[in-house]
């Protein structure tokens, strides 16, 4: 039967199955292939906090969503067009998110009475008519995989495991993409188990062929390459981008990179990624706890390295005391907090933006430091470089906020040329004449004098310093002066950061002000409302302390300010208190990113009948 | 290159004065810390390091003010974290000789975790633990080395907890040079510091230090003329364990039990005594020695309990970096960013 090829602009696919079904792998393979064919894309992995919830249970469902398009896109998509459901639990958990009429490819082999019971289904949804609003395609994935691998000398379990590659092959056929990238991946991944190479490759090919030959599939889809700016691209996740940004900053500065860290979800990948780069003189110290991680990084900064520490919520809290020491000793240090939902252990694998106030104020004493936030997975690369540059050139700790959504999500990064990236100037002090450890330049920055330099032997630490000279001083006026100097030094960073850019009209009825990972959803929402005849502008903060110098100005040009945040109103709180300006809040704390539609609806509500005029 | 540095090192002739900073020392008059500072400044010229390559790092406590008084590089950290800070310094620049000044509260209480892990990894650091069996800076609460039943400001009815034995802890955790000395034993302390400076690996020295204000006399049985000889056992490599005013007492090993013998009783002689072997590869005897202070009736040993060589964390780390570099070549931006799955948009 002839198959129709339909050209579509934009598709959202979600792979869902049990945590043991390899859905993250399937999703990331589909992503890599999609990237290479040149679509713009954005991904959202979503997995349970438990490593292995009981197989087939609702709490064990793991998902991977991927939005790809021939246009420029910003988010992983609100509502999937296609769901691949490996078992009843996956269907149950994900059904409510789908578009009406969405295509559901169901592994019908898994819809037995046991799995239906585990998913709390009283009747079989494949038979009871409850899926009538969807385009349901039942495929006995497990069974088909088993027969494709029948003659292989592997256990039933091992054969069954290959079913995700069968599903992937089928999806490759459906969306008309090459399978050779995944073939190569399988070869390297299982290079020590040739029988698994054979099994997985065969399952992948069988899935692809199945799409081609069976009568059930009549339509294939094609999504043309996106018209992205010229250049060489790679797909990158936020954590990977953060790690590569730091290695790049180390190349730019000529400094050794030192990471002191303790594993924690969702930040661990940065440690894992950086531990690969020994040939770049990257030192990764997996410490005994977070306090040790940051303390070692402070020691490393004292010794002259580009020192960083990475963590998430609970670990970030543990680093608080040491951050004060870094402020007091005025050493360059970058702290990455990959935010997750809290308080306490919260929902470890879910995203949130609720550490902003802790980043800004969560220290004893007057301890200002620089706070930055990345806006997309690829932006993590640039912000890691920027954080390093500011830390080094201004001798200050810098907190870089990312979050679980950025960390695991991915998008294409146009790889910049090395020369396009900013220089990072390192000025180790070597001249002993008239040296004082707290001498300051015009930006109030003190010299970086590292151990091993003759003639500059000096002592620093957490006790209050006499300005300039650096010896201990408990003098009341000096303390106040130092508090002011340290604040001014951080405020001076404002001189070097870019002005806030307003996208859209430069003044008017409504400005949507935001920070962190909400950028993409807001951008898409504003584009959407434009087509409905509404008008709003967007301004997104990547620099939070200090704010860009034109922020007050920008705020005053709009009648209403809407601040959507994945918290109860942290930025709103700061803006209100700093600019005495009221703002409208849109808050979501469900451990999930905003949907474009949620922001869209809020904007329309705020604009009321005014239609943006 | 190495030779040249060694040459420079021996050419520079320092005196104790070179290792004093211009900061006024502010410990209480009579504090044992003064002696530790003096012995350190006295021996530093013999550490075989250029002054700029020596770094003193500390946590918080009276003892942790130490780096401010040394004329070297110094870093006064936060409570308990000296070992972690020092690890960062050492990994970034393994050429530096990194010393830690710490207290019993600082290192064994809040810093316990960092201490055991630094020992375990055998990081090439030198730790000098000022043990006054009390919290000095916070004015007199009991510490994790205070003896059970000790009455202090926070234990008016006496503590109900057992103390840590620092030597035993360091040994069990994996330190490769373990010694004890006393603030009043100046020559002995100098020797311990000097030997620690030459050790490659984690060197741990416990110094019994008198806090005149909050725990005065805690070690007087080891320092007072009348009692000292009967309570103090000086460990020397290759020498029998003998003590007492007239060298008339010895230690014999009865199975694994140390027993005090009278060398003048006509039954025992010096030949029955346990001969100290610092380099004993078997940890058993070192462990027994470390337990002397837990057993009533046995003298308190000072000196080197154990020392041996084992690869260091920093050494192996640098080796690994060099190995990867020689295999993969030095990293470049292009190799970093342009991975397998790149594509071009024209
Ligand atoms: C996080 C933190 N907790 C508590 C303290 C208070 N503190 C300072 S020093 C100290 C104990 C010091 O005892 P020790 O290490 O034995 O040193 P000493 O003063 O006796 O030399 C304590 C509890 C602190 N500075 N920081
Ligand atoms: S309180 Fe004790 S330890 Fe602290 S300086 Fe005074 S005597 Fe020394």
PDB file of N, CA, C and O in Angstrom, chain A residues 404-449:
ATOM      1  N   UNK A 404      16.143  22.452  37.221  1.00  0.00           N
ATOM      2  CA  UNK A 404      16.019  21.088  36.717  1.00  0.00           C
ATOM      3  C   UNK A 404      15.537  21.046  35.273  1.00  0.00           C
ATOM      4  O   UNK A 404      15.968  20.212  34.481  1.00  0.00           O
ATOM      5  N   UNK A 405      14.658  21.965  34.941  1.00  0.00           N
ATOM      6  CA  UNK A 405      14.108  22.013  33.577  1.00  0.00           C
ATOM      7  C   UNK A 405      15.206  22.359  32.568  1.00  0.00           C
ATOM      8  O   UNK A 405      15.327  21.725  31.512  1.00  0.00           O
ATOM      9  N   UNK A 406      16.029  23.323  32.900  1.00  0.00           N
ATOM     10  CA  UNK A 406      17.145  23.667  32.018  1.00  0.00           C
ATOM     11  C   UNK A 406      18.175  22.550  32.005  1.00  0.00           C
ATOM     12  O   UNK A 406      18.745  22.198  30.974  1.00  0.00           O
ATOM     13  N   UNK A 407      18.429  22.010  33.195  1.00  0.00           N
ATOM     14  CA  UNK A 407      19.495  21.027  33.362  1.00  0.00           C
ATOM     15  C   UNK A 407      19.296  19.825  32.458  1.00  0.00           C
ATOM     16  O   UNK A 407      20.221  19.372  31.785  1.00  0.00           O
ATOM     17  N   UNK A 408      18.077  19.298  32.438  1.00  0.00           N
ATOM     18  CA  UNK A 408      17.804  18.077  31.684  1.00  0.00           C
ATOM     19  C   UNK A 408      17.297  18.360  30.281  1.00  0.00           C
ATOM     20  O   UNK A 408      17.428  17.532  29.394  1.00  0.00           O
ATOM     21  N   UNK A 409      16.653  19.512  30.130  1.00  0.00           N
ATOM     22  CA  UNK A 409      16.128  19.861  28.817  1.00  0.00           C
ATOM     23  C   UNK A 409      17.265  20.180  27.866  1.00  0.00           C
ATOM     24  O   UNK A 409      18.376  20.483  28.279  1.00  0.00           O
ATOM     25  N   UNK A 410      16.983  20.090  26.566  1.00  0.00           N
ATOM     26  CA  UNK A 410      18.049  20.397  25.612  1.00  0.00           C
ATOM     27  C   UNK A 410      17.507  21.179  24.429  1.00  0.00           C
ATOM     28  O   UNK A 410      16.299  21.214  24.196  1.00  0.00           O
ATOM     29  N   UNK A 411      18.403  21.794  23.710  1.00  0.00           N
ATOM     30  CA  UNK A 411      18.061  22.542  22.495  1.00  0.00           C
ATOM     31  C   UNK A 411      19.332  22.696  21.675  1.00  0.00           C
ATOM     32  O   UNK A 411      20.423  22.464  22.176  1.00  0.00           O
ATOM     33  N   UNK A 412      19.206  23.109  20.427  1.00  0.00           N
ATOM     34  CA  UNK A 412      20.421  23.283  19.627  1.00  0.00           C
ATOM     35  C   UNK A 412      21.221  24.504  20.095  1.00  0.00           C
ATOM     36  O   UNK A 412      20.643  25.533  20.434  1.00  0.00           O
ATOM     37  N   UNK A 413      22.507  24.338  20.140  1.00  0.00           N
ATOM     38  CA  UNK A 413      23.410  25.462  20.426  1.00  0.00           C
ATOM     39  C   UNK A 413      24.209  25.723  19.160  1.00  0.00           C
ATOM     40  O   UNK A 413      24.846  24.815  18.623  1.00  0.00           O
ATOM     41  N   UNK A 414      24.155  26.956  18.700  1.00  0.00           N
ATOM     42  CA  UNK A 414      25.059  27.318  17.606  1.00  0.00           C
ATOM     43  C   UNK A 414      26.424  27.492  18.249  1.00  0.00           C
ATOM     44  O   UNK A 414      26.591  28.316  19.141  1.00  0.00           O
ATOM     45  N   UNK A 415      27.378  26.695  17.830  1.00  0.00           N
ATOM     46  CA  UNK A 415      28.672  26.716  18.515  1.00  0.00           C
ATOM     47  C   UNK A 415      29.433  27.982  18.107  1.00  0.00           C
ATOM     48  O   UNK A 415      29.777  28.147  16.934  1.00  0.00           O
ATOM     49  N   UNK A 416      29.658  28.865  19.052  1.00  0.00           N
ATOM     50  CA  UNK A 416      30.352  30.100  18.677  1.00  0.00           C
ATOM     51  C   UNK A 416      31.827  29.829  18.408  1.00  0.00           C
ATOM     52  O   UNK A 416      32.384  28.856  18.916  1.00  0.00           O
ATOM     53  N   UNK A 417      32.432  30.688  17.611  1.00  0.00           N
ATOM     54  CA  UNK A 417      33.887  30.592  17.446  1.00  0.00           C
ATOM     55  C   UNK A 417      34.518  31.058  18.746  1.00  0.00           C
ATOM     56  O   UNK A 417      33.980  31.911  19.444  1.00  0.00           O
ATOM     57  N   UNK A 418      35.666  30.510  19.043  1.00  0.00           N
ATOM     58  CA  UNK A 418      36.350  30.864  20.292  1.00  0.00           C
ATOM     59  C   UNK A 418      36.527  32.380  20.394  1.00  0.00           C
ATOM     60  O   UNK A 418      36.328  32.975  21.453  1.00  0.00           O
ATOM     61  N   UNK A 419      36.850  33.005  19.252  1.00  0.00           N
ATOM     62  CA  UNK A 419      37.103  34.451  19.257  1.00  0.00           C
ATOM     63  C   UNK A 419      35.839  35.257  19.532  1.00  0.00           C
ATOM     64  O   UNK A 419      35.914  36.403  19.971  1.00  0.00           O
ATOM     65  N   UNK A 420      34.694  34.664  19.240  1.00  0.00           N
ATOM     66  CA  UNK A 420      33.450  35.403  19.481  1.00  0.00           C
ATOM     67  C   UNK A 420      33.148  35.537  20.971  1.00  0.00           C
ATOM     68  O   UNK A 420      32.334  36.355  21.379  1.00  0.00           O
ATOM     69  N   UNK A 421      33.776  34.689  21.764  1.00  0.00           N
ATOM     70  CA  UNK A 421      33.473  34.689  23.199  1.00  0.00           C
ATOM     71  C   UNK A 421      34.322  35.732  23.921  1.00  0.00           C
ATOM     72  O   UNK A 421      35.425  36.048  23.479  1.00  0.00           O
ATOM     73  N   UNK A 422      33.796  36.246  25.019  1.00  0.00           N
ATOM     74  CA  UNK A 422      34.506  37.345  25.690  1.00  0.00           C
ATOM     75  C   UNK A 422      35.863  36.913  26.269  1.00  0.00           C
ATOM     76  O   UNK A 422      36.032  35.774  26.685  1.00  0.00           O
ATOM     77  N   UNK A 423      36.791  37.841  26.267  1.00  0.00           N
ATOM     78  CA  UNK A 423      38.076  37.608  26.943  1.00  0.00           C
ATOM     79  C   UNK A 423      37.841  37.577  28.448  1.00  0.00           C
ATOM     80  O   UNK A 423      36.934  38.229  28.952  1.00  0.00           O
ATOM     81  N   UNK A 424      38.674  36.836  29.153  1.00  0.00           N
ATOM     82  CA  UNK A 424      38.634  36.901  30.617  1.00  0.00           C
ATOM     83  C   UNK A 424      40.024  37.302  31.087  1.00  0.00           C
ATOM     84  O   UNK A 424      40.997  36.576  30.879  1.00  0.00           O
ATOM     85  N   UNK A 425      40.098  38.489  31.663  1.00  0.00           N
ATOM     86  CA  UNK A 425      41.413  39.015  32.058  1.00  0.00           C
ATOM     87  C   UNK A 425      41.770  38.557  33.470  1.00  0.00           C
ATOM     88  O   UNK A 425      41.023  38.792  34.413  1.00  0.00           O
ATOM     89  N   UNK A 426      42.914  37.936  33.578  1.00  0.00           N
ATOM     90  CA  UNK A 426      43.391  37.539  34.897  1.00  0.00           C
ATOM     91  C   UNK A 426      44.598  38.393  35.230  1.00  0.00           C
ATOM     92  O   UNK A 426      45.530  38.511  34.437  1.00  0.00           O
ATOM     93  N   UNK A 427      44.542  38.978  36.410  1.00  0.00           N
ATOM     94  CA  UNK A 427      45.605  39.864  36.813  1.00  0.00           C
ATOM     95  C   UNK A 427      46.202  39.399  38.122  1.00  0.00           C
ATOM     96  O   UNK A 427      45.868  39.916  39.173  1.00  0.00           O
ATOM     97  N   UNK A 428      47.064  38.378  38.040  1.00  0.00           N
ATOM     98  CA  UNK A 428      47.697  37.979  39.295  1.00  0.00           C
ATOM     99  C   UNK A 428      48.683  39.060  39.697  1.00  0.00           C
ATOM    100  O   UNK A 428      49.493  39.510  38.891  1.00  0.00           O
ATOM    101  N   UNK A 429      48.605  39.439  40.951  1.00  0.00           N
ATOM    102  CA  UNK A 429      49.560  40.430  41.427  1.00  0.00           C
ATOM    103  C   UNK A 429      50.895  39.727  41.670  1.00  0.00           C
ATOM    104  O   UNK A 429      50.941  38.667  42.279  1.00  0.00           O
ATOM    105  N   UNK A 430      51.973  40.321  41.169  1.00  0.00           N
ATOM    106  CA  UNK A 430      53.290  39.718  41.416  1.00  0.00           C
ATOM    107  C   UNK A 430      54.265  40.720  42.011  1.00  0.00           C
ATOM    108  O   UNK A 430      55.289  40.338  42.566  1.00  0.00           O
ATOM    109  N   UNK A 431      53.941  42.006  41.887  1.00  0.00           N
ATOM    110  CA  UNK A 431      54.881  43.031  42.329  1.00  0.00           C
ATOM    111  C   UNK A 431      54.734  43.289  43.829  1.00  0.00           C
ATOM    112  O   UNK A 431      53.672  43.698  44.292  1.00  0.00           O
ATOM    113  N   UNK A 432      55.803  43.046  44.582  1.00  0.00           N
ATOM    114  CA  UNK A 432      55.683  43.206  46.029  1.00  0.00           C
ATOM    115  C   UNK A 432      55.733  44.653  46.515  1.00  0.00           C
ATOM    116  O   UNK A 432      55.365  44.911  47.673  1.00  0.00           O
ATOM    117  N   UNK A 433      56.128  45.596  45.651  1.00  0.00           N
ATOM    118  CA  UNK A 433      56.224  46.958  46.186  1.00  0.00           C
ATOM    119  C   UNK A 433      54.836  47.506  46.478  1.00  0.00           C
ATOM    120  O   UNK A 433      53.936  47.448  45.644  1.00  0.00           O
ATOM    121  N   UNK A 434      54.720  48.050  47.694  1.00  0.00           N
ATOM    122  CA  UNK A 434      53.451  48.632  48.152  1.00  0.00           C
ATOM    123  C   UNK A 434      52.261  47.707  48.019  1.00  0.00           C
ATOM    124  O   UNK A 434      51.165  48.141  47.684  1.00  0.00           O
ATOM    125  N   UNK A 435      52.493  46.447  48.278  1.00  0.00           N
ATOM    126  CA  UNK A 435      51.371  45.514  48.176  1.00  0.00           C
ATOM    127  C   UNK A 435      50.571  45.464  49.477  1.00  0.00           C
ATOM    128  O   UNK A 435      51.130  45.326  50.560  1.00  0.00           O
ATOM    129  N   UNK A 436      49.271  45.608  49.355  1.00  0.00           N
ATOM    130  CA  UNK A 436      48.362  45.342  50.479  1.00  0.00           C
ATOM    131  C   UNK A 436      47.238  44.458  49.965  1.00  0.00           C
ATOM    132  O   UNK A 436      46.707  44.715  48.883  1.00  0.00           O
ATOM    133  N   UNK A 437      46.872  43.467  50.749  1.00  0.00           N
ATOM    134  CA  UNK A 437      45.888  42.494  50.227  1.00  0.00           C
ATOM    135  C   UNK A 437      44.515  43.083  49.925  1.00  0.00           C
ATOM    136  O   UNK A 437      43.772  42.526  49.138  1.00  0.00           O
ATOM    137  N   UNK A 438      44.144  44.188  50.544  1.00  0.00           N
ATOM    138  CA  UNK A 438      42.822  44.757  50.277  1.00  0.00           C
ATOM    139  C   UNK A 438      42.899  46.127  49.621  1.00  0.00           C
ATOM    140  O   UNK A 438      41.983  46.942  49.728  1.00  0.00           O
ATOM    141  N   UNK A 439      44.013  46.320  48.927  1.00  0.00           N
ATOM    142  CA  UNK A 439      44.120  47.463  48.043  1.00  0.00           C
ATOM    143  C   UNK A 439      43.036  47.356  46.979  1.00  0.00           C
ATOM    144  O   UNK A 439      42.682  46.251  46.596  1.00  0.00           O
ATOM    145  N   UNK A 440      42.563  48.480  46.454  1.00  0.00           N
ATOM    146  CA  UNK A 440      41.461  48.371  45.498  1.00  0.00           C
ATOM    147  C   UNK A 440      41.705  49.208  44.252  1.00  0.00           C
ATOM    148  O   UNK A 440      42.327  50.269  44.336  1.00  0.00           O
ATOM    149  N   UNK A 441      41.190  48.700  43.132  1.00  0.00           N
ATOM    150  CA  UNK A 441      41.308  49.490  41.908  1.00  0.00           C
ATOM    151  C   UNK A 441      40.066  50.369  41.766  1.00  0.00           C
ATOM    152  O   UNK A 441      39.249  50.456  42.694  1.00  0.00           O
ATOM    153  N   UNK A 442      39.898  50.982  40.593  1.00  0.00           N
ATOM    154  CA  UNK A 442      38.786  51.931  40.446  1.00  0.00           C
ATOM    155  C   UNK A 442      37.419  51.254  40.612  1.00  0.00           C
ATOM    156  O   UNK A 442      36.435  51.906  40.945  1.00  0.00           O
ATOM    157  N   UNK A 443      37.368  49.944  40.411  1.00  0.00           N
ATOM    158  CA  UNK A 443      36.107  49.239  40.629  1.00  0.00           C
ATOM    159  C   UNK A 443      36.010  48.636  42.021  1.00  0.00           C
ATOM    160  O   UNK A 443      35.137  47.816  42.294  1.00  0.00           O
ATOM    161  N   UNK A 444      36.941  49.008  42.880  1.00  0.00           N
ATOM    162  CA  UNK A 444      37.024  48.503  44.255  1.00  0.00           C
ATOM    163  C   UNK A 444      37.454  47.038  44.317  1.00  0.00           C
ATOM    164  O   UNK A 444      37.240  46.351  45.307  1.00  0.00           O
ATOM    165  N   UNK A 445      38.053  46.553  43.250  1.00  0.00           N
ATOM    166  CA  UNK A 445      38.487  45.158  43.194  1.00  0.00           C
ATOM    167  C   UNK A 445      39.872  45.030  43.820  1.00  0.00           C
ATOM    168  O   UNK A 445      40.767  45.812  43.523  1.00  0.00           O
ATOM    169  N   UNK A 446      40.025  44.024  44.690  1.00  0.00           N
ATOM    170  CA  UNK A 446      41.320  43.839  45.341  1.00  0.00           C
ATOM    171  C   UNK A 446      42.216  42.929  44.504  1.00  0.00           C
ATOM    172  O   UNK A 446      41.734  42.211  43.625  1.00  0.00           O
ATOM    173  N   UNK A 447      43.517  42.946  44.763  1.00  0.00           N
ATOM    174  CA  UNK A 447      44.420  42.133  43.926  1.00  0.00           C
ATOM    175  C   UNK A 447      44.336  40.646  44.263  1.00  0.00           C
ATOM    176  O   UNK A 447      44.050  40.279  45.396  1.00  0.00           O
ATOM    177  N   UNK A 448      44.587  39.835  43.247  1.00  0.00           N
ATOM    178  CA  UNK A 448      44.632  38.377  43.438  1.00  0.00           C
ATOM    179  C   UNK A 448      46.099  38.000  43.568  1.00  0.00           C
ATOM    180  O   UNK A 448      46.839  37.996  42.578  1.00  0.00           O
ATOM    181  N   UNK A 449      46.517  37.764  44.804  1.00  0.00           N
ATOM    182  CA  UNK A 449      47.919  37.433  45.071  1.00  0.00           C
ATOM    183  C   UNK A 449      47.952  35.996  45.556  1.00  0.00           C
ATOM    184  O   UNK A 449      47.409  35.692  46.616  1.00  0.00           O
TER     185      UNK A 449
END
